[in-house]
Coordinates of N, CA and C in Angstrom, one line a residue:
M1 N 77.7 109.2 72.7 CA 78.5 110.3 72.1 C 79.2 109.8 70.8
E2 N 79.5 108.5 70.7 CA 80.1 107.9 69.6 C 79.1 107.1 68.8
N3 N 79.1 107.2 67.5 CA 78.3 106.4 66.7 C 79.2 105.7 65.6
S4 N 78.6 105.1 64.7 CA 79.4 104.3 63.7 C 80.2 105.2 62.8
G5 N 79.8 106.4 62.6 CA 80.6 107.4 61.8 C 81.7 108.1 62.5
F6 N 82.3 109.0 61.7 CA 83.4 109.8 62.3 C 82.7 110.9 63.2
N7 N 83.3 111.2 64.3 CA 82.6 112.2 65.2 C 83.7 113.0 66.0
I8 N 83.2 113.9 66.8 CA 84.1 114.7 67.6 C 85.0 113.9 68.5
T9 N 84.5 112.9 69.1 CA 85.3 112.0 70.0 C 86.5 111.5 69.2
R10 N 86.3 111.0 68.0 CA 87.4 110.4 67.2 C 88.4 111.5 66.8
L11 N 87.8 112.6 66.5 CA 88.7 113.8 66.2 C 89.6 114.1 67.3
L12 N 89.0 114.2 68.5 CA 89.8 114.5 69.7 C 90.8 113.4 70.1
D13 N 90.4 112.2 69.9 CA 91.3 111.1 70.1 C 92.5 111.2 69.2
I14 N 92.3 111.5 68.0 CA 93.4 111.6 67.0 C 94.3 112.8 67.4
L15 N 93.7 113.9 67.7 CA 94.5 115.1 68.1 C 95.3 114.8 69.3
F16 N 94.7 114.3 70.4 CA 95.4 114.1 71.7 C 96.4 113.0 71.6
A17 N 96.1 112.0 70.8 CA 97.1 110.9 70.6 C 98.3 111.4 69.9
C18 N 98.1 112.2 68.9 CA 99.3 112.8 68.1 C 100.1 113.7 69.0
L19 N 99.4 114.6 69.7 CA 100.1 115.5 70.7 C 100.8 114.7 71.7
G20 N 100.2 113.7 72.3 CA 100.8 112.9 73.3 C 102.0 112.2 72.8
L21 N 102.0 111.6 71.6 CA 103.1 110.9 71.1 C 104.2 111.8 70.7
V22 N 103.9 113.0 70.2 CA 105.0 114.0 69.8 C 105.6 114.6 71.1
L23 N 104.8 115.2 71.9 CA 105.3 115.8 73.1 C 105.8 114.8 74.1
G24 N 105.3 113.6 74.1 CA 105.8 112.6 75.1 C 106.9 111.8 74.6
S25 N 107.3 112.0 73.3 CA 108.4 111.2 72.8 C 109.7 111.1 73.6
P26 N 110.1 112.1 74.2 CA 111.3 112.0 75.1 C 111.0 111.0 76.3
V27 N 109.9 111.1 76.9 CA 109.5 110.3 78.0 C 109.4 108.8 77.5
L28 N 108.7 108.7 76.3 CA 108.6 107.3 75.8 C 109.9 106.7 75.5
L29 N 110.8 107.5 75.0 CA 112.2 107.0 74.7 C 112.9 106.5 76.0
V30 N 112.9 107.4 77.0 CA 113.5 107.1 78.2 C 112.9 105.8 78.9
L31 N 111.6 105.8 78.9 CA 110.9 104.6 79.5 C 111.2 103.3 78.7
T32 N 111.3 103.4 77.4 CA 111.7 102.3 76.6 C 113.1 101.8 76.9
L33 N 114.0 102.7 77.1 CA 115.4 102.4 77.4 C 115.5 101.7 78.8
I34 N 114.8 102.3 79.8 CA 114.9 101.7 81.1 C 114.2 100.4 81.1
G35 N 113.1 100.3 80.3 CA 112.4 99.0 80.2 C 113.2 97.9 79.6
W36 N 114.0 98.3 78.6 CA 114.9 97.4 78.0 C 116.0 96.9 79.0
L37 N 116.5 97.8 79.8 CA 117.5 97.4 80.9 C 116.8 96.5 81.9
D38 N 115.5 96.7 82.2 CA 114.8 96.0 83.2 C 114.4 94.5 82.7
T39 N 113.9 94.4 81.5 CA 113.4 93.1 81.0 C 114.0 92.6 79.7
R40 N 114.7 93.5 79.0 CA 115.2 93.3 77.6 C 114.0 93.2 76.6
S41 N 112.8 93.5 77.1 CA 111.6 93.5 76.3 C 110.7 94.6 76.8
P42 N 110.9 95.8 76.5 CA 110.2 96.9 77.1 C 108.7 97.0 76.7
L43 N 108.4 96.6 75.5 CA 107.0 96.7 75.1 C 106.3 95.4 75.2
F44 N 105.0 95.4 75.6 CA 104.2 94.3 75.8 C 103.0 94.3 74.8
R45 N 102.8 93.3 74.1 CA 101.8 93.2 73.1 C 100.8 92.1 73.5
Q46 N 99.5 92.3 73.4 CA 98.6 91.3 73.7 C 97.3 91.5 72.9
I47 N 96.7 90.4 72.5 CA 95.5 90.4 71.8 C 94.4 90.7 72.8
R48 N 93.5 91.7 72.4 CA 92.4 92.1 73.3 C 91.2 92.2 72.4
V49 N 90.0 92.2 73.0 CA 88.7 92.3 72.3 C 88.3 93.7 72.2
G50 N 88.1 94.1 71.0 CA 87.8 95.5 70.7 C 86.3 95.8 70.3
R51 N 86.1 96.9 69.7 CA 84.8 97.3 69.2 C 84.2 96.2 68.3
N52 N 82.9 95.9 68.5 CA 82.2 94.8 67.8 C 82.9 93.5 67.9
Q53 N 83.6 93.3 69.1 CA 84.3 92.1 69.4 C 85.4 91.7 68.4
Q54 N 85.9 92.7 67.7 CA 87.1 92.5 66.8 C 88.4 92.4 67.6
P55 N 89.2 91.4 67.4 CA 90.5 91.4 68.1 C 91.4 92.5 67.6
F56 N 92.3 93.0 68.5 CA 93.3 93.9 68.1 C 94.5 93.7 69.0
T57 N 95.7 94.2 68.6 CA 96.9 94.0 69.5 C 97.1 95.3 70.3
L58 N 96.9 95.1 71.6 CA 97.2 96.2 72.5 C 98.7 96.4 72.8
I59 N 99.1 97.6 72.9 CA 100.6 97.8 73.2 C 100.7 98.6 74.5
K60 N 101.5 98.1 75.4 CA 101.8 98.8 76.7 C 103.3 98.6 77.0
F61 N 103.7 99.4 78.0 CA 105.0 99.1 78.5 C 104.9 97.9 79.4
R62 N 105.9 97.0 79.3 CA 105.9 95.8 80.1 C 106.1 96.1 81.5
T63 N 105.3 95.5 82.4 CA 105.4 95.7 83.8 C 105.7 94.4 84.6
M64 N 105.5 93.3 83.8 CA 105.7 92.0 84.5 C 106.9 91.3 83.8
R65 N 107.4 90.3 84.5 CA 108.6 89.6 83.9 C 108.2 88.9 82.6
V66 N 109.1 88.8 81.7 CA 108.9 88.1 80.5 C 108.6 86.6 80.8
G67 N 107.6 86.1 80.1 CA 107.2 84.7 80.4 C 106.0 84.6 81.4
T68 N 105.6 85.7 81.9 CA 104.4 85.7 82.8 C 103.2 85.2 82.0
A69 N 102.4 84.4 82.6 CA 101.2 83.8 81.8 C 100.3 85.0 81.4
Y70 N 99.7 84.8 80.2 CA 98.8 85.8 79.6 C 97.4 85.5 80.3
V71 N 97.2 86.1 81.4 CA 95.9 86.1 82.1 C 95.5 87.5 82.5
A72 N 94.3 87.6 82.9 CA 93.8 88.9 83.3 C 94.7 89.4 84.5
T73 N 95.0 90.6 84.6 CA 95.9 91.1 85.6 C 95.5 90.7 87.0
H74 N 94.2 90.7 87.3 CA 93.8 90.3 88.7 C 94.0 88.8 89.0
L75 N 94.4 88.1 88.0 CA 94.7 86.6 88.2 C 96.3 86.4 88.2
A76 N 97.0 87.4 87.9 CA 98.5 87.3 87.9 C 99.0 87.6 89.3
S77 N 100.1 87.0 89.6 CA 100.8 87.2 90.9 C 101.5 88.5 90.9
S78 N 101.5 89.1 92.1 CA 102.2 90.4 92.3 C 103.7 90.2 92.2
S79 N 104.1 89.0 92.4 CA 105.6 88.7 92.4 C 106.1 88.7 90.9
A80 N 105.2 88.7 89.9 CA 105.6 88.8 88.5 C 105.9 90.2 88.1
I81 N 105.5 91.2 88.9 CA 105.7 92.6 88.6 C 107.2 93.0 88.9
T82 N 107.9 93.6 88.0 CA 109.2 94.0 88.2 C 109.2 95.3 89.0
P83 N 110.3 95.7 89.6 CA 110.4 97.0 90.3 C 110.1 98.2 89.4
F84 N 110.6 98.2 88.2 CA 110.3 99.3 87.3 C 108.9 99.2 86.9
G85 N 108.4 98.0 86.7 CA 107.0 97.8 86.3 C 106.0 98.3 87.4
S86 N 106.4 98.2 88.7 CA 105.6 98.7 89.8 C 105.5 100.2 89.7
F87 N 106.7 100.9 89.3 CA 106.7 102.3 89.1 C 105.8 102.7 88.0
L88 N 105.9 102.0 86.9 CA 105.0 102.3 85.7 C 103.6 102.2 86.0
R89 N 103.2 101.1 86.7 CA 101.8 100.9 87.1 C 101.3 102.0 88.0
R90 N 102.1 102.3 89.0 CA 101.7 103.4 90.0 C 101.5 104.7 89.3
T91 N 102.3 105.0 88.4 CA 102.2 106.3 87.7 C 101.3 106.3 86.4
K92 N 100.9 105.1 86.1 CA 100.1 104.8 84.9 C 100.8 105.1 83.6
L93 N 102.2 105.2 83.7 CA 103.0 105.4 82.5 C 103.0 104.2 81.6
D94 N 102.7 103.0 82.1 CA 102.6 101.8 81.3 C 101.6 101.9 80.2
E95 N 100.6 102.8 80.3 CA 99.5 103.0 79.4 C 99.9 103.9 78.1
L96 N 101.0 104.6 78.2 CA 101.4 105.6 77.2 C 101.5 105.0 75.8
P97 N 102.0 103.8 75.6 CA 102.1 103.3 74.2 C 100.7 103.0 73.6
Q98 N 99.6 102.9 74.4 CA 98.3 102.7 73.9 C 97.8 103.9 73.1
L99 N 98.6 105.1 73.2 CA 98.2 106.2 72.3 C 98.3 105.8 70.8
W100 N 99.2 104.8 70.5 CA 99.3 104.3 69.1 C 98.0 103.5 68.8
N101 N 97.5 102.8 69.8 CA 96.2 102.1 69.5 C 95.1 103.1 69.3
V102 N 95.1 104.2 70.0 CA 94.1 105.3 69.8 C 94.3 105.8 68.4
L103 N 95.5 106.2 68.0 CA 95.7 106.7 66.7 C 95.3 105.8 65.6
W104 N 95.6 104.5 65.7 CA 95.2 103.5 64.7 C 93.7 103.3 64.7
G105 N 92.9 103.7 65.7 CA 91.5 103.5 65.7 C 91.0 102.3 66.4
D106 N 91.9 101.5 67.0 CA 91.6 100.4 67.8 C 90.9 100.8 69.1
M107 N 91.3 101.9 69.7 CA 90.8 102.4 71.0 C 90.5 103.8 70.9
S108 N 89.9 104.3 72.0 CA 89.6 105.7 72.2 C 90.3 106.1 73.5
L109 N 90.5 107.3 73.8 CA 91.0 107.7 75.1 C 90.1 107.3 76.2
V110 N 88.8 107.4 75.9 CA 87.8 107.1 77.0 C 86.8 106.0 76.4
G111 N 86.7 105.0 77.2 CA 85.8 103.9 76.9 C 86.1 102.7 77.9
P112 N 85.3 101.6 77.7 CA 85.6 100.5 78.5 C 86.9 99.9 78.3
R113 N 87.6 99.4 79.3 CA 88.9 98.8 79.1 C 88.8 97.5 78.3
P114 N 89.7 97.3 77.4 CA 89.6 96.1 76.5 C 89.9 94.9 77.3
C115 N 89.1 93.8 77.1 CA 89.4 92.6 77.8 C 90.1 91.6 77.0
L116 N 90.5 90.5 77.6 CA 91.2 89.4 76.9 C 90.1 88.5 76.3
P117 N 90.5 87.8 75.2 CA 89.5 86.9 74.6 C 89.1 85.7 75.5
N118 N 89.8 85.4 76.6 CA 89.5 84.3 77.5 C 88.7 84.8 78.7
Q119 N 88.3 86.0 78.7 CA 87.5 86.5 79.9 C 86.0 86.3 79.5
H120 N 85.5 85.1 79.4 CA 84.2 84.7 78.9 C 83.1 85.4 79.7
E121 N 83.2 85.4 81.0 CA 82.1 86.0 81.8 C 81.9 87.5 81.5
L122 N 83.0 88.2 81.4 CA 83.0 89.6 81.1 C 82.5 89.9 79.6
I123 N 83.0 89.0 78.7 CA 82.5 89.2 77.3 C 81.0 89.0 77.2
A124 N 80.5 87.9 77.9 CA 79.0 87.7 77.8 C 78.2 88.8 78.4
A125 N 78.7 89.4 79.5 CA 78.0 90.5 80.2 C 78.1 91.7 79.3
R126 N 79.2 92.0 78.7 CA 79.3 93.2 77.8 C 78.5 93.0 76.6
E127 N 78.4 91.8 76.0 CA 77.6 91.6 74.9 C 76.1 91.8 75.2
T128 N 75.7 91.4 76.3 CA 74.3 91.6 76.7 C 73.9 93.1 76.8
L129 N 74.8 93.9 77.4 CA 74.5 95.3 77.6 C 75.1 96.2 76.5
G130 N 75.6 95.6 75.4 CA 76.0 96.5 74.2 C 77.3 97.2 74.4
V131 N 78.1 96.8 75.4 CA 79.3 97.6 75.6 C 80.3 97.5 74.4
F132 N 80.2 96.4 73.6 CA 81.1 96.2 72.5 C 80.8 97.1 71.3
N133 N 79.7 97.9 71.4 CA 79.3 98.8 70.4 C 80.3 100.0 70.3
A134 N 81.0 100.2 71.4 CA 82.0 101.4 71.5 C 83.4 100.9 71.4
R135 N 84.3 101.8 71.0 CA 85.7 101.5 71.0 C 86.1 101.3 72.5
P136 N 87.0 100.4 72.8 CA 87.5 100.3 74.2 C 88.4 101.6 74.4
G137 N 88.6 101.9 75.7 CA 89.4 103.1 76.0 C 90.5 102.8 77.0
I138 N 91.4 103.8 77.1 CA 92.5 103.8 78.1 C 91.9 104.1 79.4
T139 N 90.9 105.0 79.5 CA 90.3 105.3 80.8 C 88.8 105.5 80.7
G140 N 88.2 105.5 81.8 CA 86.7 105.7 81.8 C 86.2 105.8 83.2
L141 N 84.9 105.8 83.3 CA 84.2 105.9 84.6 C 84.7 104.7 85.6
A142 N 84.7 103.5 85.1 CA 85.1 102.4 86.0 C 86.5 102.6 86.5
Q143 N 87.4 103.1 85.6 CA 88.8 103.2 86.0 C 89.0 104.3 87.1
V144 N 88.3 105.4 86.9 CA 88.4 106.5 87.9 C 87.7 106.1 89.2
Q145 N 86.8 105.2 89.2 CA 86.1 104.7 90.4 C 86.8 103.5 91.0
G146 N 87.9 103.0 90.4 CA 88.7 101.9 90.9 C 88.0 100.6 90.7
I147 N 87.1 100.4 89.7 CA 86.5 99.2 89.5 C 87.3 98.4 88.4
D148 N 87.7 97.2 88.7 CA 88.5 96.5 87.7 C 87.8 95.2 87.2
M149 N 88.5 94.4 86.4 CA 88.0 93.3 85.8 C 87.7 92.1 86.7
S150 N 88.1 92.2 87.9 CA 87.8 91.1 88.9 C 86.4 91.1 89.3
T151 N 85.6 92.1 88.9 CA 84.1 92.1 89.2 C 83.4 92.4 87.9
P152 N 83.3 91.3 87.0 CA 82.9 91.5 85.6 C 81.5 92.1 85.5
E153 N 80.5 91.7 86.4 CA 79.1 92.2 86.3 C 79.1 93.7 86.6
K154 N 79.8 94.0 87.7 CA 79.8 95.4 88.2 C 80.5 96.3 87.1
L155 N 81.6 95.8 86.6 CA 82.4 96.6 85.6 C 81.5 96.8 84.4
T156 N 80.8 95.8 83.9 CA 80.0 95.9 82.7 C 78.8 96.9 82.9
Q157 N 78.2 96.9 84.1 CA 77.1 97.8 84.4 C 77.7 99.3 84.4
V158 N 78.8 99.5 85.0 CA 79.4 100.8 85.0 C 79.8 101.3 83.6
D159 N 80.4 100.3 82.8 CA 80.8 100.7 81.5 C 79.5 101.0 80.6
A160 N 78.5 100.3 80.8 CA 77.2 100.5 80.0 C 76.6 101.9 80.4
Q161 N 76.6 102.1 81.7 CA 76.1 103.4 82.2 C 77.0 104.6 81.6
M162 N 78.3 104.4 81.6 CA 79.1 105.5 81.1 C 78.8 105.7 79.6
L163 N 78.7 104.7 78.8 CA 78.4 104.8 77.4 C 77.1 105.4 77.1
Q164 N 76.1 105.2 77.9 CA 74.8 105.7 77.7 C 74.7 107.2 78.0
T165 N 75.6 107.7 78.9 CA 75.5 109.1 79.4 C 76.7 109.9 79.0
L166 N 77.6 109.3 78.3 CA 78.9 110.0 78.0 C 78.7 111.3 77.3
T167 N 79.2 112.4 77.8 CA 79.2 113.7 77.2 C 80.6 114.2 76.9
L168 N 80.8 115.2 76.2 CA 82.1 115.8 76.0 C 82.8 116.2 77.3
E169 N 82.0 116.7 78.2 CA 82.5 117.1 79.5 C 83.0 115.9 80.3
D170 N 82.3 114.8 80.2 CA 82.7 113.5 80.8 C 84.0 113.0 80.2
Y171 N 84.1 113.1 78.9 CA 85.3 112.7 78.2 C 86.5 113.4 78.8
F172 N 86.4 114.7 78.9 CA 87.6 115.5 79.4 C 87.8 115.2 80.9
S173 N 86.7 115.0 81.6 CA 86.8 114.8 83.1 C 87.5 113.5 83.4
Y174 N 87.2 112.4 82.7 CA 87.8 111.1 82.9 C 89.3 111.2 82.6
I175 N 89.6 111.9 81.5 CA 91.1 112.0 81.1 C 91.8 112.8 82.2
I176 N 91.2 113.9 82.6 CA 91.9 114.8 83.6 C 92.0 114.0 85.0
Q177 N 91.0 113.3 85.4 CA 91.0 112.6 86.6 C 92.1 111.5 86.6
T178 N 92.2 110.8 85.4 CA 93.3 109.8 85.3 C 94.7 110.4 85.3
V179 N 94.9 111.5 84.6 CA 96.2 112.2 84.6 C 96.6 112.6 86.0
L180 N 95.6 113.1 86.8 CA 95.8 113.5 88.1 C 95.9 112.4 89.1
G181 N 95.8 111.2 88.7 CA 96.1 110.0 89.6 C 94.9 109.4 90.2
K182 N 93.7 109.8 89.8 CA 92.5 109.1 90.4 C 92.3 107.7 89.8
G183 N 91.8 106.8 90.6 CA 91.6 105.4 90.2 C 92.9 104.6 90.2
Q184 N 92.8 103.4 89.8 CA 94.0 102.5 89.8 C 93.8 101.5 88.7
G185 N 94.8 100.8 88.4 CA 94.8 99.7 87.4 C 94.2 98.5 88.0
D186 N 94.1 97.4 87.3 CA 93.6 96.2 87.8 C 94.5 95.7 88.9
K187 N 93.8 95.2 90.0 CA 94.6 94.6 91.1 C 95.3 93.3 90.7
V188 N 96.3 93.0 91.4 CA 97.0 91.7 91.1 C 96.9 90.9 92.4
R189 N 97.0 89.5 92.2 CA 96.9 88.6 93.3 C 98.2 88.8 94.2
Q190 N 98.0 88.8 95.5 CA 99.1 89.0 96.4 C 99.7 87.6 96.7

């Protein structure tokens, strides 16, 4: 559905990101204030691998304690998650600041989740199946099916399948399923 030029997906991404940021600004403000009380650093920024393997800075609400190692979530300890962070993860509100990434063009609302530069196995698999030809997304088929980065081969296959068959109907379906609570974020080590 997405090619190298401007298309309907990009137009929808811009429209929904703008609407989300404007209409969600009171929620964003409240979550930022609570996050500041929780960790004194409510926003989390991390370099991720984007379209065509270009690095970009992903923005999320912080869910783990300041100083937690920058590793894939499934490698982080659950003890690093703050109580407020647990709420943010459960409700998926930690993802809201990524609307800025969507607006800037680093991400789409729907696409493969962006990985860390040190996730070599996932990067190699994605490179082989052409997953990096698309913008990474906030949600997608793997997310609504509960497939996370702890299974890089399976994740890559599902991401590639989604990109090959993605329709406008799928785009809306993945967003709606995510908003309604289907799927989950990356698991953490217990």
